[in-house]
PDB file of C-alpha atoms in Angstrom:
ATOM      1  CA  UNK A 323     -72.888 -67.582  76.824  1.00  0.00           C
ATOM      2  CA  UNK A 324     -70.993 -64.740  78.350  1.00  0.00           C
ATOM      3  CA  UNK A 325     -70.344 -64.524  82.489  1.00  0.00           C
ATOM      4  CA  UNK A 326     -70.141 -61.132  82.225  1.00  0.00           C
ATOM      5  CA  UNK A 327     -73.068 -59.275  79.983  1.00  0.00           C
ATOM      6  CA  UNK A 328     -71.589 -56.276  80.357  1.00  0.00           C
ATOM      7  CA  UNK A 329     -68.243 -57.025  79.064  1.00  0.00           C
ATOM      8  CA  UNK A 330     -69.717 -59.901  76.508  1.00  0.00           C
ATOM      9  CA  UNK A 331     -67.069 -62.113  78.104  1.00  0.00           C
ATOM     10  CA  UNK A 332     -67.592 -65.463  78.592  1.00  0.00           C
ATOM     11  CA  UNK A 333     -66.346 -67.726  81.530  1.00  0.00           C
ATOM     12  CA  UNK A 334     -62.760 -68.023  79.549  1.00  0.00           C
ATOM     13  CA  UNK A 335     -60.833 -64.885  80.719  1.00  0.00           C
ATOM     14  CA  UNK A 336     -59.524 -62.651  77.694  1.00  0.00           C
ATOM     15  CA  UNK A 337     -62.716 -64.635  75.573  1.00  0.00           C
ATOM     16  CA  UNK A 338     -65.571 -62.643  74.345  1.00  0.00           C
ATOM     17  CA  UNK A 339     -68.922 -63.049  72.300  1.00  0.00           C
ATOM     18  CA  UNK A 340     -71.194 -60.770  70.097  1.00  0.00           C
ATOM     19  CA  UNK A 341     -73.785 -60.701  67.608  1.00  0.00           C
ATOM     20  CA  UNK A 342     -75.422 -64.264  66.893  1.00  0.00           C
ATOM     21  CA  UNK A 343     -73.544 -65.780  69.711  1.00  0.00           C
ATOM     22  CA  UNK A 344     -75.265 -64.474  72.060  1.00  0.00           C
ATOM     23  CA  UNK A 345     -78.835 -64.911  73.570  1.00  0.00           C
ATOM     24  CA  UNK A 346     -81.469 -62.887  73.279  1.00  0.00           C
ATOM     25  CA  UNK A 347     -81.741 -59.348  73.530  1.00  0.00           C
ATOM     26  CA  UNK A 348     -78.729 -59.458  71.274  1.00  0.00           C
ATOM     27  CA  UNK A 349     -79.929 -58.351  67.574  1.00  0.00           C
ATOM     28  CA  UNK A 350     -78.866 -60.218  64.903  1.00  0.00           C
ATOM     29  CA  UNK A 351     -78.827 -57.420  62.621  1.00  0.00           C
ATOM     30  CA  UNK A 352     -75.539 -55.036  62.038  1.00  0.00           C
ATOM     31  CA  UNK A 353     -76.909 -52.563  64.493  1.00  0.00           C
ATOM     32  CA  UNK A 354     -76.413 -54.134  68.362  1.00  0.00           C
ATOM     33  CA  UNK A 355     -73.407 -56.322  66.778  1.00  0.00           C
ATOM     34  CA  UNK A 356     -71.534 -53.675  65.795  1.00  0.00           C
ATOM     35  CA  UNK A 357     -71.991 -51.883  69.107  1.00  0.00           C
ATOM     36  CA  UNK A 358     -71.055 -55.241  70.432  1.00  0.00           C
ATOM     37  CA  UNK A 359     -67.642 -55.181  68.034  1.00  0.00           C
ATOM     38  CA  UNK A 360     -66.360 -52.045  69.834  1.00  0.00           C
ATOM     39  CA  UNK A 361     -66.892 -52.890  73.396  1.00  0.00           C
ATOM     40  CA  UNK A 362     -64.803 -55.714  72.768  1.00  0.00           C
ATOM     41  CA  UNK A 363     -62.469 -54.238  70.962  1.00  0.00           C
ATOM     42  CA  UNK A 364     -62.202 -51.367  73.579  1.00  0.00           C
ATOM     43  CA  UNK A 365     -62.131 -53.905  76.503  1.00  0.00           C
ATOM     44  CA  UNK A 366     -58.414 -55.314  76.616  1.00  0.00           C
ATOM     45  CA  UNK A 367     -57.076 -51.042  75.856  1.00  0.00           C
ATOM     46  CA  UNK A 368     -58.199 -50.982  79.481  1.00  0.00           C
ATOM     47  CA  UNK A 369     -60.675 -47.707  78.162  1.00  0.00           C
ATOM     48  CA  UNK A 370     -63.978 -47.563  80.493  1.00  0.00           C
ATOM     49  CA  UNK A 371     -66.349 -49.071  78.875  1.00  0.00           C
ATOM     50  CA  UNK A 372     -70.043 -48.930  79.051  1.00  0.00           C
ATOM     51  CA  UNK A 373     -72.694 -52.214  78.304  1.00  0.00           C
ATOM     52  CA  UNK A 374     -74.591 -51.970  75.265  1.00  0.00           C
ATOM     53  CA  UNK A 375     -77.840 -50.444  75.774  1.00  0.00           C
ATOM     54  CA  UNK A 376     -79.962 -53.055  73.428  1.00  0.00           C
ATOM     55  CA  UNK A 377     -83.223 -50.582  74.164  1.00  0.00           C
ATOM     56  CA  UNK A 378     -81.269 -48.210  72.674  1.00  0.00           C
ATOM     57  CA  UNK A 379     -80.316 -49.819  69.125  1.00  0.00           C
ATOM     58  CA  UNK A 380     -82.405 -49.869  65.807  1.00  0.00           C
ATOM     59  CA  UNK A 381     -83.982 -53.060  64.930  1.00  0.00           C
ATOM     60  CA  UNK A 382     -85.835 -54.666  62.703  1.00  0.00           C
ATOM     61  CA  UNK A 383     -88.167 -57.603  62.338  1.00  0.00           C
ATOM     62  CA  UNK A 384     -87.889 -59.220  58.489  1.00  0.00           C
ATOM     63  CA  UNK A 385     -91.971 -59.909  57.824  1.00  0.00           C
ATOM     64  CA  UNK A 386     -94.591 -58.231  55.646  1.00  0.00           C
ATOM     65  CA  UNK A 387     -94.528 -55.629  56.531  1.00  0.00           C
ATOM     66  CA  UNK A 388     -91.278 -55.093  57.761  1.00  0.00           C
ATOM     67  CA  UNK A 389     -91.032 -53.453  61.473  1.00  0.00           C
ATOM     68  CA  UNK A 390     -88.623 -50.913  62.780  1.00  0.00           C
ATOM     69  CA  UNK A 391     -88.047 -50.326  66.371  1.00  0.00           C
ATOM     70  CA  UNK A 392     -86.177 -48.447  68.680  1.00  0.00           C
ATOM     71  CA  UNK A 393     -86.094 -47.816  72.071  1.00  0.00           C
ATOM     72  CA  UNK A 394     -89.160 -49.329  74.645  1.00  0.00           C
ATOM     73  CA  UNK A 395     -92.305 -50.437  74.174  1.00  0.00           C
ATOM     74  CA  UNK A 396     -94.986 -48.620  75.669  1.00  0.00           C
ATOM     75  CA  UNK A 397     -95.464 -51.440  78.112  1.00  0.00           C
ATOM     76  CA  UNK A 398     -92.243 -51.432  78.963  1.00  0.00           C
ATOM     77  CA  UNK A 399     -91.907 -47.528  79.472  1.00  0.00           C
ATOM     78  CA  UNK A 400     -94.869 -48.165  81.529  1.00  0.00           C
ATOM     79  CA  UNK A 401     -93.497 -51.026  83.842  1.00  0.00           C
ATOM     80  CA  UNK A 402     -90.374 -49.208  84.621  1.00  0.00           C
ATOM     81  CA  UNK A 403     -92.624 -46.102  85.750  1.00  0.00           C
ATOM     82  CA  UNK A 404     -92.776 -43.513  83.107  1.00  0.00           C
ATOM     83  CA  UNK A 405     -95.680 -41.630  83.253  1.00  0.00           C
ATOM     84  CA  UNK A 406     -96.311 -42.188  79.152  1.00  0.00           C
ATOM     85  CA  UNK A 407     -98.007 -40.350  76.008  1.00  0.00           C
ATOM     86  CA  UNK A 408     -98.491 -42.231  72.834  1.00  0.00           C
ATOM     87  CA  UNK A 409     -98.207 -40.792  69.593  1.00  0.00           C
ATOM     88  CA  UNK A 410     -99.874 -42.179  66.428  1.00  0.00           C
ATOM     89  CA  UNK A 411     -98.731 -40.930  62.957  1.00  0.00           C
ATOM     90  CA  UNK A 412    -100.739 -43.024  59.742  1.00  0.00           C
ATOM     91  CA  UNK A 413     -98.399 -44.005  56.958  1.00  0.00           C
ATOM     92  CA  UNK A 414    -100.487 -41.833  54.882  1.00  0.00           C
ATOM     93  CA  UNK A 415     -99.888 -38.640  56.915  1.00  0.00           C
ATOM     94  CA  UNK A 416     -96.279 -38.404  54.766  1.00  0.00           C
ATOM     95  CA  UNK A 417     -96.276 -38.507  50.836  1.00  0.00           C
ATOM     96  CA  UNK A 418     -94.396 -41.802  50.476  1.00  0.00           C
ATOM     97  CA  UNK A 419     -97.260 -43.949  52.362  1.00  0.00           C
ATOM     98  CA  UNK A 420     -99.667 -42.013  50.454  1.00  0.00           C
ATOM     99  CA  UNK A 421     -97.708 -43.196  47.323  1.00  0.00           C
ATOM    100  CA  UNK A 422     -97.422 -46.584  48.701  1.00  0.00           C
ATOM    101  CA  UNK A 423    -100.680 -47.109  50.364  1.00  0.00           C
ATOM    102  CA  UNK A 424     -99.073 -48.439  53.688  1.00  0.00           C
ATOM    103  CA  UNK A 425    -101.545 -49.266  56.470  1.00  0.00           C
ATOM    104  CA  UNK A 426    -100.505 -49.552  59.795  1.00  0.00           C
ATOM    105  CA  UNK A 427     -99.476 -46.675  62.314  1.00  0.00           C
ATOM    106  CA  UNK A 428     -96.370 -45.209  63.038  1.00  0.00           C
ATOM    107  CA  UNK A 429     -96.438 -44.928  67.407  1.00  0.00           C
ATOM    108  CA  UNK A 430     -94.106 -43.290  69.498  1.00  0.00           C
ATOM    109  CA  UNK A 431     -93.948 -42.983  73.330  1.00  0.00           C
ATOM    110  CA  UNK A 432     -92.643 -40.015  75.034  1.00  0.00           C
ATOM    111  CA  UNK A 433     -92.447 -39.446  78.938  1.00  0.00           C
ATOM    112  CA  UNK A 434     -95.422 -36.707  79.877  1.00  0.00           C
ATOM    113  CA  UNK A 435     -92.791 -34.299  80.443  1.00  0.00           C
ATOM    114  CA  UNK A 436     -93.611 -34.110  84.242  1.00  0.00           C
ATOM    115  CA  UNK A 437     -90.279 -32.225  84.417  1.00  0.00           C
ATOM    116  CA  UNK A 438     -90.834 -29.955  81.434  1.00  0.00           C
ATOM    117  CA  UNK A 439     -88.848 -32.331  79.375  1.00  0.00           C
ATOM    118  CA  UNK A 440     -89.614 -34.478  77.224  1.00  0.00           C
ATOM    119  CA  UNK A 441     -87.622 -37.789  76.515  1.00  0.00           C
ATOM    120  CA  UNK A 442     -88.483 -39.915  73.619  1.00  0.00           C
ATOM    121  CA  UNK A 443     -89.094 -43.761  74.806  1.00  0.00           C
ATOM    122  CA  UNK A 444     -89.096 -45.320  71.375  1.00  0.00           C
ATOM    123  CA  UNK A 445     -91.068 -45.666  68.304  1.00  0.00           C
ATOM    124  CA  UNK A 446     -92.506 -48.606  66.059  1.00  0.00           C
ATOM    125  CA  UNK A 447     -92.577 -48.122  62.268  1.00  0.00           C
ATOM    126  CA  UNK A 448     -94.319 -50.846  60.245  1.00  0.00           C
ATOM    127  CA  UNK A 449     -94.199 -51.014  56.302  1.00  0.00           C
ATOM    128  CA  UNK A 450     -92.547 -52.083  53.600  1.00  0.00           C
ATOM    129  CA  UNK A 451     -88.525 -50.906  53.191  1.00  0.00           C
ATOM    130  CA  UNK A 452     -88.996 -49.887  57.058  1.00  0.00           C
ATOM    131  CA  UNK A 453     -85.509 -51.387  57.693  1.00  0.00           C
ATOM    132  CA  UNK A 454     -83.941 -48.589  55.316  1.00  0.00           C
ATOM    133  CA  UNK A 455     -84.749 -46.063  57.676  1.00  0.00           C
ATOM    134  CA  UNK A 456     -86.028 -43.988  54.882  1.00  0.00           C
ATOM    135  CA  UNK A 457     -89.754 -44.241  56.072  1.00  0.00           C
TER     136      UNK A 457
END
């Protein structure tokens, strides 16, 4: 259990934990541990480092179907007081679903673009092979 979750080091001085060896939000895919990897790596160079961002990492949740996620959830966007727009794509809108037959619905939540810009909050893929990316 790391002391310090934004250095991933535990109460040991000059010790350090990533991946499965932490608690949750930590990812157990390659993704957040990776990220993990070089923040520790960086960390005794005495380079400014920044915390990993887990909101901000791909992930992916091993069922049937398969989910890909990045970023927040809608409620989440919501709670932290984005003003939010959902987008729904069907699997079928792209050839591969068609080909497929995936169900589902690709989301996406974007700020309103209050501002005139619009940031991306995340996105929620669900089908088959999702964790490829190639979806």
């Amino acid at each position: 259990m790391p002391a310090d979750r934004s250095r991933l080091e535990t109460a040991v001085p000059g010790i350090h934990v990533v991946g499965g060896l932490l608690p949750p939000p930590s990812l157990g895919p390659t993704h957040a541990p990776f990220a993990e990897g070089l923040l520790v790596a960086e960390a005794p160079t005495g380079l400014r480092t920044a915390p990993v961002d887990h909101a901000t990492v791909p992930r992916v949740t091993y069922s049937s179907p398969q989910t890909a996620a990045v970023g927040l959830t809608e409620a989440q966007a919501r709670d932290t007081g984005h003003d939010v727009v959902v987008n729904t794509l069907p699997p079928t809108a792209v050839a591969k679903g068609m080909v497929h037959g995936w169900g589902g619905a690709r989301t996406s939540s974007t700020d309103s673009g209050r501002d005139r810009i619009r940031r991306a909050g995340g996105a929620r893929v669900p089908s088959d092979g999702s964790s490829s990316g190639r979806n």
